[in-house]
Coordinates of N, CA and C in Angstrom, one line a residue:
M24 N 9.6 -9.7 2.2 CA 9.8 -8.3 2.1 C 11.2 -7.9 2.0
I25 N 12.1 -8.5 2.8 CA 13.5 -8.2 2.7 C 14.1 -8.5 1.4
T26 N 13.7 -9.7 0.8 CA 14.2 -10.1 -0.5 C 13.8 -9.1 -1.5
R27 N 12.5 -8.6 -1.5 CA 12.1 -7.6 -2.4 C 12.8 -6.3 -2.3
L28 N 13.1 -5.9 -1.1 CA 13.8 -4.7 -0.9 C 15.2 -4.8 -1.5
R29 N 15.8 -6.0 -1.4 CA 17.1 -6.2 -2.0 C 17.0 -6.1 -3.5
Q30 N 15.9 -6.7 -4.1 CA 15.7 -6.6 -5.6 C 15.5 -5.2 -6.1
R31 N 15.0 -4.3 -5.3 CA 14.8 -3.0 -5.7 C 16.1 -2.1 -5.5
G32 N 17.2 -2.8 -5.1 CA 18.4 -2.0 -4.9 C 18.6 -1.4 -3.5
R33 N 17.7 -1.7 -2.6 CA 17.8 -1.2 -1.3 C 18.4 -2.3 -0.4
A34 N 19.2 -1.9 0.5 CA 19.9 -2.8 1.4 C 18.8 -3.3 2.3
A35 N 18.8 -4.6 2.6 CA 17.9 -5.2 3.5 C 18.3 -4.8 5.0
P36 N 17.3 -4.4 5.8 CA 17.6 -4.1 7.1 C 18.1 -5.3 7.9
K37 N 19.2 -5.1 8.6 CA 19.8 -6.2 9.4 C 19.6 -6.0 10.9
S38 N 19.1 -4.9 11.3 CA 18.9 -4.6 12.7 C 17.7 -3.6 12.8
L39 N 17.3 -3.4 14.0 CA 16.2 -2.5 14.2 C 16.5 -1.1 13.8
P40 N 17.7 -0.6 14.1 CA 18.1 0.8 13.6 C 18.1 0.8 12.1
D41 N 18.5 -0.2 11.4 CA 18.4 -0.2 9.9 C 17.0 -0.2 9.4
F42 N 16.1 -1.0 10.1 CA 14.7 -1.0 9.8 C 14.1 0.4 9.9
I43 N 14.4 1.0 11.0 CA 13.9 2.4 11.3 C 14.4 3.4 10.2
H44 N 15.6 3.2 9.7 CA 16.1 4.0 8.7 C 15.4 3.8 7.4
V45 N 15.0 2.6 7.0 CA 14.3 2.3 5.8 C 12.8 2.7 5.9
F46 N 12.2 2.5 7.1 CA 10.8 2.9 7.4 C 10.8 3.8 8.5
P47 N 11.1 5.1 8.3 CA 11.2 6.1 9.5 C 9.9 6.4 10.1
N48 N 8.8 6.2 9.4 CA 7.5 6.6 10.0 C 6.4 5.8 9.3
E49 N 5.2 6.0 9.8 CA 4.1 5.2 9.4 C 3.8 5.5 7.9
A50 N 3.9 6.7 7.5 CA 3.7 7.0 6.1 C 4.6 6.3 5.1
A51 N 5.8 6.1 5.5 CA 6.8 5.3 4.7 C 6.3 3.9 4.6
C52 N 5.9 3.3 5.7 CA 5.4 1.9 5.7 C 4.1 1.8 4.8
R53 N 3.2 2.8 5.0 CA 2.0 2.7 4.1 C 2.3 2.8 2.7
A54 N 3.2 3.7 2.3 CA 3.6 3.9 0.9 C 4.2 2.6 0.4
Y55 N 5.0 2.0 1.1 CA 5.6 0.7 0.7 C 4.5 -0.4 0.5
L56 N 3.6 -0.5 1.5 CA 2.6 -1.5 1.4 C 1.6 -1.2 0.2
W57 N 1.3 0.1 0.0 CA 0.4 0.5 -1.1 C 1.1 0.0 -2.4
A58 N 2.4 0.3 -2.6 CA 3.1 -0.1 -3.8 C 3.2 -1.6 -4.0
R59 N 3.2 -2.3 -2.9 CA 3.2 -3.8 -3.0 C 1.9 -4.3 -3.3
R60 N 0.8 -3.7 -2.7 CA -0.6 -4.2 -3.0 C -1.0 -3.8 -4.4
F61 N -0.7 -2.6 -4.8 CA -1.1 -2.1 -6.1 C 0.0 -1.6 -6.9
P62 N 0.9 -2.5 -7.5 CA 2.1 -2.1 -8.2 C 1.8 -1.3 -9.4
S63 N 0.7 -1.4 -10.0 CA 0.4 -0.6 -11.2 C -0.6 0.6 -10.8
G64 N -0.7 0.9 -9.6 CA -1.6 1.9 -9.1 C -2.9 1.2 -8.8
W65 N -3.8 2.0 -8.2 CA -5.1 1.4 -7.8 C -5.9 0.9 -9.0
I66 N -6.3 -0.4 -8.8 CA -7.3 -1.0 -9.7 C -8.2 -1.8 -8.9
C67 N -9.5 -1.5 -9.0 CA -10.5 -2.2 -8.2 C -10.5 -3.7 -8.5
P68 N -10.5 -4.5 -7.4 CA -10.5 -5.9 -7.7 C -11.8 -6.5 -8.2
R69 N -12.9 -5.7 -8.0 CA -14.2 -6.2 -8.5 C -14.5 -5.7 -10.0
C70 N -14.4 -4.4 -10.2 CA -14.8 -3.9 -11.5 C -13.7 -3.4 -12.4
G71 N -12.4 -3.3 -11.9 CA -11.3 -2.9 -12.7 C -11.2 -1.4 -12.9
D72 N -12.0 -0.6 -12.2 CA -11.9 0.8 -12.3 C -10.5 1.3 -11.8
D73 N -9.9 2.3 -12.4 CA -8.6 2.8 -12.0 C -8.6 4.2 -11.5
Q74 N -9.8 4.8 -11.2 CA -9.9 6.1 -10.6 C -9.4 6.0 -9.1
D75 N -8.8 7.1 -8.6 CA -8.4 7.0 -7.2 C -9.6 6.7 -6.3
P76 N -9.4 5.8 -5.4 CA -10.5 5.4 -4.5 C -10.8 6.5 -3.5
Y77 N -12.0 6.3 -2.9 CA -12.3 7.2 -1.7 C -11.5 6.6 -0.6
H78 N -11.1 7.5 0.4 CA -10.5 7.1 1.6 C -11.5 7.3 2.7
V79 N -11.8 6.2 3.4 CA -12.8 6.3 4.5 C -12.1 6.9 5.7
A80 N -12.5 8.1 6.1 CA -11.8 8.8 7.2 C -11.8 8.1 8.5
T81 N -12.9 7.4 8.9 CA -13.0 6.7 10.1 C -12.3 5.3 10.1
R82 N -11.9 4.8 8.9 CA -11.3 3.5 8.7 C -10.1 3.7 7.7
P83 N -9.0 4.2 8.2 CA -7.9 4.6 7.3 C -7.3 3.5 6.5
T84 N -7.5 2.2 6.8 CA -7.0 1.2 5.9 C -8.0 0.7 4.9
I85 N -9.1 1.3 4.8 CA -10.2 0.9 3.8 C -10.2 1.9 2.7
F86 N -10.2 1.4 1.5 CA -10.4 2.2 0.2 C -11.7 1.7 -0.4
K87 N -12.4 2.7 -1.0 CA -13.7 2.4 -1.6 C -13.7 2.8 -3.0
C88 N -14.1 1.9 -3.9 CA -14.1 2.2 -5.3 C -15.1 3.2 -5.7
R89 N -14.8 4.1 -6.5 CA -15.7 5.2 -6.9 C -16.8 4.7 -7.8
R90 N -16.6 3.6 -8.6 CA -17.6 3.1 -9.5 C -18.5 2.1 -8.8
C91 N -18.0 1.0 -8.2 CA -18.9 0.0 -7.7 C -19.0 0.0 -6.2
Q92 N -18.3 0.9 -5.5 CA -18.4 1.1 -4.1 C -17.9 0.0 -3.2
R93 N -17.1 -0.9 -3.9 CA -16.5 -2.1 -3.1 C -15.5 -1.5 -2.1
E94 N -15.4 -2.0 -0.9 CA -14.4 -1.6 0.0 C -13.3 -2.7 0.0
T95 N -12.1 -2.1 0.0 CA -10.9 -3.0 -0.1 C -9.9 -2.5 0.9
S96 N -9.2 -3.5 1.6 CA -8.2 -3.1 2.6 C -6.9 -3.5 2.1

């Protein structure tokens, strides 16, 4: 992760305060992980559909494909 941050032109966090500056909240962490998991945007691993997935309200880390209904985390 730190190497990839460096590749994107961001300084790698060297301490906890630096880490908190790069990832100030949970939303920033989720956005980073989403971009790492789906660099070209959402594409269903099963059917290849690229429509925005459903978000399961009771399971916030689960995304559900609109076409084939596959759940992906």
